[in-house]
GROMACS .gro file of C-alpha atoms in nm:
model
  192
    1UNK     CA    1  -1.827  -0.179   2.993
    2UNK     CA    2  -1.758  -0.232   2.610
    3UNK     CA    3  -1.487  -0.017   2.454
    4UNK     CA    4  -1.624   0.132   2.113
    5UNK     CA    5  -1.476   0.071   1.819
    6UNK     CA    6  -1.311   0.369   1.624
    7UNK     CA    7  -1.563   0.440   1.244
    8UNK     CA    8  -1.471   0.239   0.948
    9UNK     CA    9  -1.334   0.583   0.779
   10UNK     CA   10  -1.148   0.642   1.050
   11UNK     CA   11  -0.947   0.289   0.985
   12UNK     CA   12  -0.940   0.308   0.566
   13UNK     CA   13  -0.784   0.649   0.576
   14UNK     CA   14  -0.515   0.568   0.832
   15UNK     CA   15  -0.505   0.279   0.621
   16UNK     CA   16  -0.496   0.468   0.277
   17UNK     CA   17  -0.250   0.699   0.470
   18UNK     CA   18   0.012   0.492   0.680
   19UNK     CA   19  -0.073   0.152   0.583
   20UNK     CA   20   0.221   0.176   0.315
   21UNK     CA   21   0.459   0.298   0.562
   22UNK     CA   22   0.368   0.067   0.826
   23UNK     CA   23   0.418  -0.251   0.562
   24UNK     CA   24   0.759  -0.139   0.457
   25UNK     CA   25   0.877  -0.129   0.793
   26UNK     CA   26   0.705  -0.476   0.870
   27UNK     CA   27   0.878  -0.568   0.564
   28UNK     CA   28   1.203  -0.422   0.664
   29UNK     CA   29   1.232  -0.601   0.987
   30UNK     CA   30   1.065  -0.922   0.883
   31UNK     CA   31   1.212  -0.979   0.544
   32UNK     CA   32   0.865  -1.223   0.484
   33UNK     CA   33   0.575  -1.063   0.283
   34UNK     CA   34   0.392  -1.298   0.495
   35UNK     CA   35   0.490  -1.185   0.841
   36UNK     CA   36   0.492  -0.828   0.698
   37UNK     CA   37   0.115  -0.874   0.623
   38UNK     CA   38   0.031  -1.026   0.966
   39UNK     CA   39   0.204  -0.741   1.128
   40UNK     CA   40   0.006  -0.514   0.915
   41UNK     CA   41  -0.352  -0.623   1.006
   42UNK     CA   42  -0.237  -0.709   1.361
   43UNK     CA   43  -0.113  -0.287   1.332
   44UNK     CA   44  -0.461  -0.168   1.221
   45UNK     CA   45  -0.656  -0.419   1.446
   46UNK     CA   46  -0.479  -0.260   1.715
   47UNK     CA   47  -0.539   0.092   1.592
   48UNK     CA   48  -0.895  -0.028   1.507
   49UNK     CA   49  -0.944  -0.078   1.924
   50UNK     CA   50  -0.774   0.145   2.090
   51UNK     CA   51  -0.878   0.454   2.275
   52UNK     CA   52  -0.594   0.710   2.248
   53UNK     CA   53  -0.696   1.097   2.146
   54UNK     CA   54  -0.450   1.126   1.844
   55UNK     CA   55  -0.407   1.515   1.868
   56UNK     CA   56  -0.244   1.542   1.513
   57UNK     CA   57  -0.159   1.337   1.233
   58UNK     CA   58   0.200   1.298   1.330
   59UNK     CA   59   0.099   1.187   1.691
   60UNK     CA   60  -0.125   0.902   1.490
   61UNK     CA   61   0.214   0.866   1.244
   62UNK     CA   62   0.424   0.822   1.580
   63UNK     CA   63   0.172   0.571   1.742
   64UNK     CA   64   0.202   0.353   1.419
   65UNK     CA   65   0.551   0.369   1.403
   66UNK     CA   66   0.572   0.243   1.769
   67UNK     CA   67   0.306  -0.051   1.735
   68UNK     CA   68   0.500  -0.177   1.445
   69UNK     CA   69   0.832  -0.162   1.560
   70UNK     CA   70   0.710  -0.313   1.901
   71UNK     CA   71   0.497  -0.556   1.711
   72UNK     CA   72   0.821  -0.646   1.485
   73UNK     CA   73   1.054  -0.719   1.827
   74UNK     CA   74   0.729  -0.927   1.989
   75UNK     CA   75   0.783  -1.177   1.601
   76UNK     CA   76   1.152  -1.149   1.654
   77UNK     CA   77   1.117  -1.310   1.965
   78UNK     CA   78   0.870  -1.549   1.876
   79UNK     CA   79   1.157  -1.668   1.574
   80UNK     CA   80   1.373  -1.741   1.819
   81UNK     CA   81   1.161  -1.953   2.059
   82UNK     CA   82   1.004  -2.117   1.808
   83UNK     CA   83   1.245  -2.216   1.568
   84UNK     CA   84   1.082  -2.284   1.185
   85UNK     CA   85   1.246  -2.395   0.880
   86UNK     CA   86   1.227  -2.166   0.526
   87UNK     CA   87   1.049  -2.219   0.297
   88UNK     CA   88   1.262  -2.183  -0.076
   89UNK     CA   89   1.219  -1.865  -0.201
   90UNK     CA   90   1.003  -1.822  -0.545
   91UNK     CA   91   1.136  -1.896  -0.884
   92UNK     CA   92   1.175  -1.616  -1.070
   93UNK     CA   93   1.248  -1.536  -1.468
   94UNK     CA   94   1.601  -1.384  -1.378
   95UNK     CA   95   1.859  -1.512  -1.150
   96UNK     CA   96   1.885  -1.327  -0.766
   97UNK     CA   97   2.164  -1.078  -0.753
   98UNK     CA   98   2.383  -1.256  -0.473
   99UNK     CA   99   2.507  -0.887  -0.389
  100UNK     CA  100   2.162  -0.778  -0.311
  101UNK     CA  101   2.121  -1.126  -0.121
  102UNK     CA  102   2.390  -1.052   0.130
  103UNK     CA  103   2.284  -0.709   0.156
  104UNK     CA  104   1.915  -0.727   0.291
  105UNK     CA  105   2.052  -1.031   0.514
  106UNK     CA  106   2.310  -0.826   0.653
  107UNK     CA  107   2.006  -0.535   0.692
  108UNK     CA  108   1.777  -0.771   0.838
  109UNK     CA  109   2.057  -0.882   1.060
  110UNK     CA  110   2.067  -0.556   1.218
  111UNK     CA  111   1.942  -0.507   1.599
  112UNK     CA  112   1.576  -0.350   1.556
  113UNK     CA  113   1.646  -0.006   1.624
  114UNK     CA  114   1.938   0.058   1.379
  115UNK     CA  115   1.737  -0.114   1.118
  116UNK     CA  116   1.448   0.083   1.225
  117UNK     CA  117   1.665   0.389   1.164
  118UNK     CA  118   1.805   0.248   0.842
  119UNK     CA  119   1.491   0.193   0.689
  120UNK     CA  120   1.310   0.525   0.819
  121UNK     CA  121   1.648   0.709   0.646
  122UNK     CA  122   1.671   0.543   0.304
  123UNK     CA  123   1.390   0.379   0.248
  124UNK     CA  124   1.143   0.670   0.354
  125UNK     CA  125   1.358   0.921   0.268
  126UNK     CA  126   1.308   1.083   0.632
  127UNK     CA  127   1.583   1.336   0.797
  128UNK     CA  128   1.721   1.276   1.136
  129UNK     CA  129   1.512   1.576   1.294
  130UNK     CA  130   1.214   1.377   1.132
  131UNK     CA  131   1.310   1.005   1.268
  132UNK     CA  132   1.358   1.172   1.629
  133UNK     CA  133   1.024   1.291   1.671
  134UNK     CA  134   0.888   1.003   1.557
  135UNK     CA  135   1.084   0.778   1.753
  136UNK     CA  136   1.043   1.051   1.997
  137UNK     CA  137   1.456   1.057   2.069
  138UNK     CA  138   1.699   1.312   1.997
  139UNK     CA  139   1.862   1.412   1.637
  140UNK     CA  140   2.174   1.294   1.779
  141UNK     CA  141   2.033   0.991   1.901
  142UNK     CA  142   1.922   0.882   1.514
  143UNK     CA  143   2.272   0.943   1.385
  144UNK     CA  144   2.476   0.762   1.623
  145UNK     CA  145   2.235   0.466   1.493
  146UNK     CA  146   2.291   0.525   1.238
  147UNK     CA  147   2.630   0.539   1.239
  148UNK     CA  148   2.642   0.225   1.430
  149UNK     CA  149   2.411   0.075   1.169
  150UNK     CA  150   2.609   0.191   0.887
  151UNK     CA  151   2.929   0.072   1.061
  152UNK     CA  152   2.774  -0.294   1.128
  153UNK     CA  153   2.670  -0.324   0.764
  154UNK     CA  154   3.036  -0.256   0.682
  155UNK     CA  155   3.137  -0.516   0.952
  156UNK     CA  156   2.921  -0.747   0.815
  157UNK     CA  157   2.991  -0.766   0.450
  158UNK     CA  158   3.363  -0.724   0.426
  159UNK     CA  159   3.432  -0.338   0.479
  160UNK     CA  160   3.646  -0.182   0.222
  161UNK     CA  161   3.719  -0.478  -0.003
  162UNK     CA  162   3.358  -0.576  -0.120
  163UNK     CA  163   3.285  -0.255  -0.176
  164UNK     CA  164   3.292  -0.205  -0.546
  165UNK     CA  165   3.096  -0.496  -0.573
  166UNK     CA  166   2.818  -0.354  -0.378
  167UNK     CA  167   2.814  -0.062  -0.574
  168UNK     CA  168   2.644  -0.293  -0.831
  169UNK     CA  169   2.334  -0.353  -0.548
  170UNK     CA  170   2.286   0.013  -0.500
  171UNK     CA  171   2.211   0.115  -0.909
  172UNK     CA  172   1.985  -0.221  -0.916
  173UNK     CA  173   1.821  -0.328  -0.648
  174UNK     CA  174   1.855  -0.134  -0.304
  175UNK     CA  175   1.943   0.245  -0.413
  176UNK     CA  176   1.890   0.404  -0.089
  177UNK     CA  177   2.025   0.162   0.141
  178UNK     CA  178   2.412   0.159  -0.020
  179UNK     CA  179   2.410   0.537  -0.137
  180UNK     CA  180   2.542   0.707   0.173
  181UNK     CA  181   2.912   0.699   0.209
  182UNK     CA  182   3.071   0.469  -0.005
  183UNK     CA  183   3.384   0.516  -0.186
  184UNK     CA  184   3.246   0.422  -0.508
  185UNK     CA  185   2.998   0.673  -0.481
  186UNK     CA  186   3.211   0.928  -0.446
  187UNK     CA  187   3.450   0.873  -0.678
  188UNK     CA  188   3.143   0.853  -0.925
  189UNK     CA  189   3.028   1.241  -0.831
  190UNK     CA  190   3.420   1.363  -0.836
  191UNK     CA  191   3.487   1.251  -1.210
  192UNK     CA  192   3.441   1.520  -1.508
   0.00000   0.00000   0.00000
C-alpha cells in the first residue's frame, strides 16, 4: 500500500517557517553551503514523506531539529569514510579575518551535540529551557554542553592568551558565538 504524500502547503509553510532554521544548523555543522543545501532538501524530502501526527508546531519544530542533527552526524560519517579534498574557498573583495577562520574551525570542530547546543544558543538566540525541549533533554543537560562546548572552544584556540584577539571576531564577524564570558567583554561593560 502507497504512503500519501503530505499537500504542497503543508511543505512551503514548514518550509517558509523552519526551512531557515533548519539551514543554519546544516550550515553550522557542515561549514559547506553545499552540504548545508543537500541536508536541507534531504530535511524536507523527509518531512515531505513521512507519516507522523505533528500535534503542535513545536512537536513539528522538534522533529526538524532531530532529522537535521541526525542527518548532519549520518554526512559526518560519510567525511570520514570517504575522505575528499577542498575545494579553495572563493575570492573575495576583502581579505578573510584569520580570527574568524580559527574560530568557526574550532566551532565546527566541536562533537555534534555541543555544537548543536552552541549554535541553538547564539546563533538562534534560544534559552536553555527552550534547547531542552527541543532536544527533548533537561535544562541542565544544555548547560553542561554548553559548558563543555564553551570550555573546548577555549581549549582549542589558546584559552586566556588569544583572547583579546578574539574579541576582534565577536564585533565583526561571529557576535553571538564569542559574546558569552570573555574577559574582554566584561571589562568593556565595567568601564564608565
Amino acid at each position: 500500500m502507497k504512503k500519501e504524500l503530505r499537500s504542497d502547503a503543508f511543505l512551503q509553510d514548514a518550509m517558509e517557517r523552519w526551512g531557515d532554521m533548519v539551514y543554519r544548523l546544516a550550515l553550522g555543522h557542515t561549514r559547506n553551503i553545499a552540504d548545508a543545501e543537500d541536508i536541507y532538501q534531504d530535511v524536507f524530502l523527509r518531512l515531505l514523506r513521512d507519516t507522523t501526527d505533528f500535534q503542535t508546531e513545536e512537536h513539528l519544530k522538534a522533529w526538524l531539529l532531530h532529522v537535521t542533527q541526525n542527518r548532519c552526524c549520518d554526512h559526518a560519517r560519510h567525511l570520514q569514510r570517504h575522505s575528499t579534498q577542498e575545494l579553495p574557498a572563493c575570492i573575495s573583495d576583502s581579505p578573510p579575518d584569520p580570527a574568524a577562520e580559527e574560530l568557526w574551525q574550532a566551532v565546527a570542530a566541536l562533537p555534534p551535540k555541543q555544537l548543536t547546543v552552541i549554535h541553538l544558543f547564539y546563533e538562534e538566540g534560544r534559552t536553555t529551557e527552550q534547547i531542552a525541549s527541543l532536544l527533548h533533554c533537561r535544562p541542565a543537560t544544555v548547560r553542561t554542553r554548553l559548558h563543555r562546548a564553551r570550555k573546548a572552544l577555549k581549549r582549542l584556540l589558546g584559552g586566556d592568551q588569544d583572547e583579546e584577539r578574539f574579541e576582534r571576531v565577536r564585533q565583526a564577524d561571529a557576535p553571538s558565538i564569542c559574546a558569552a564570558g570573555t574577559k574582554a567583554a566584561r571589562a568593556e561593560s565595567s568601564r564608565p
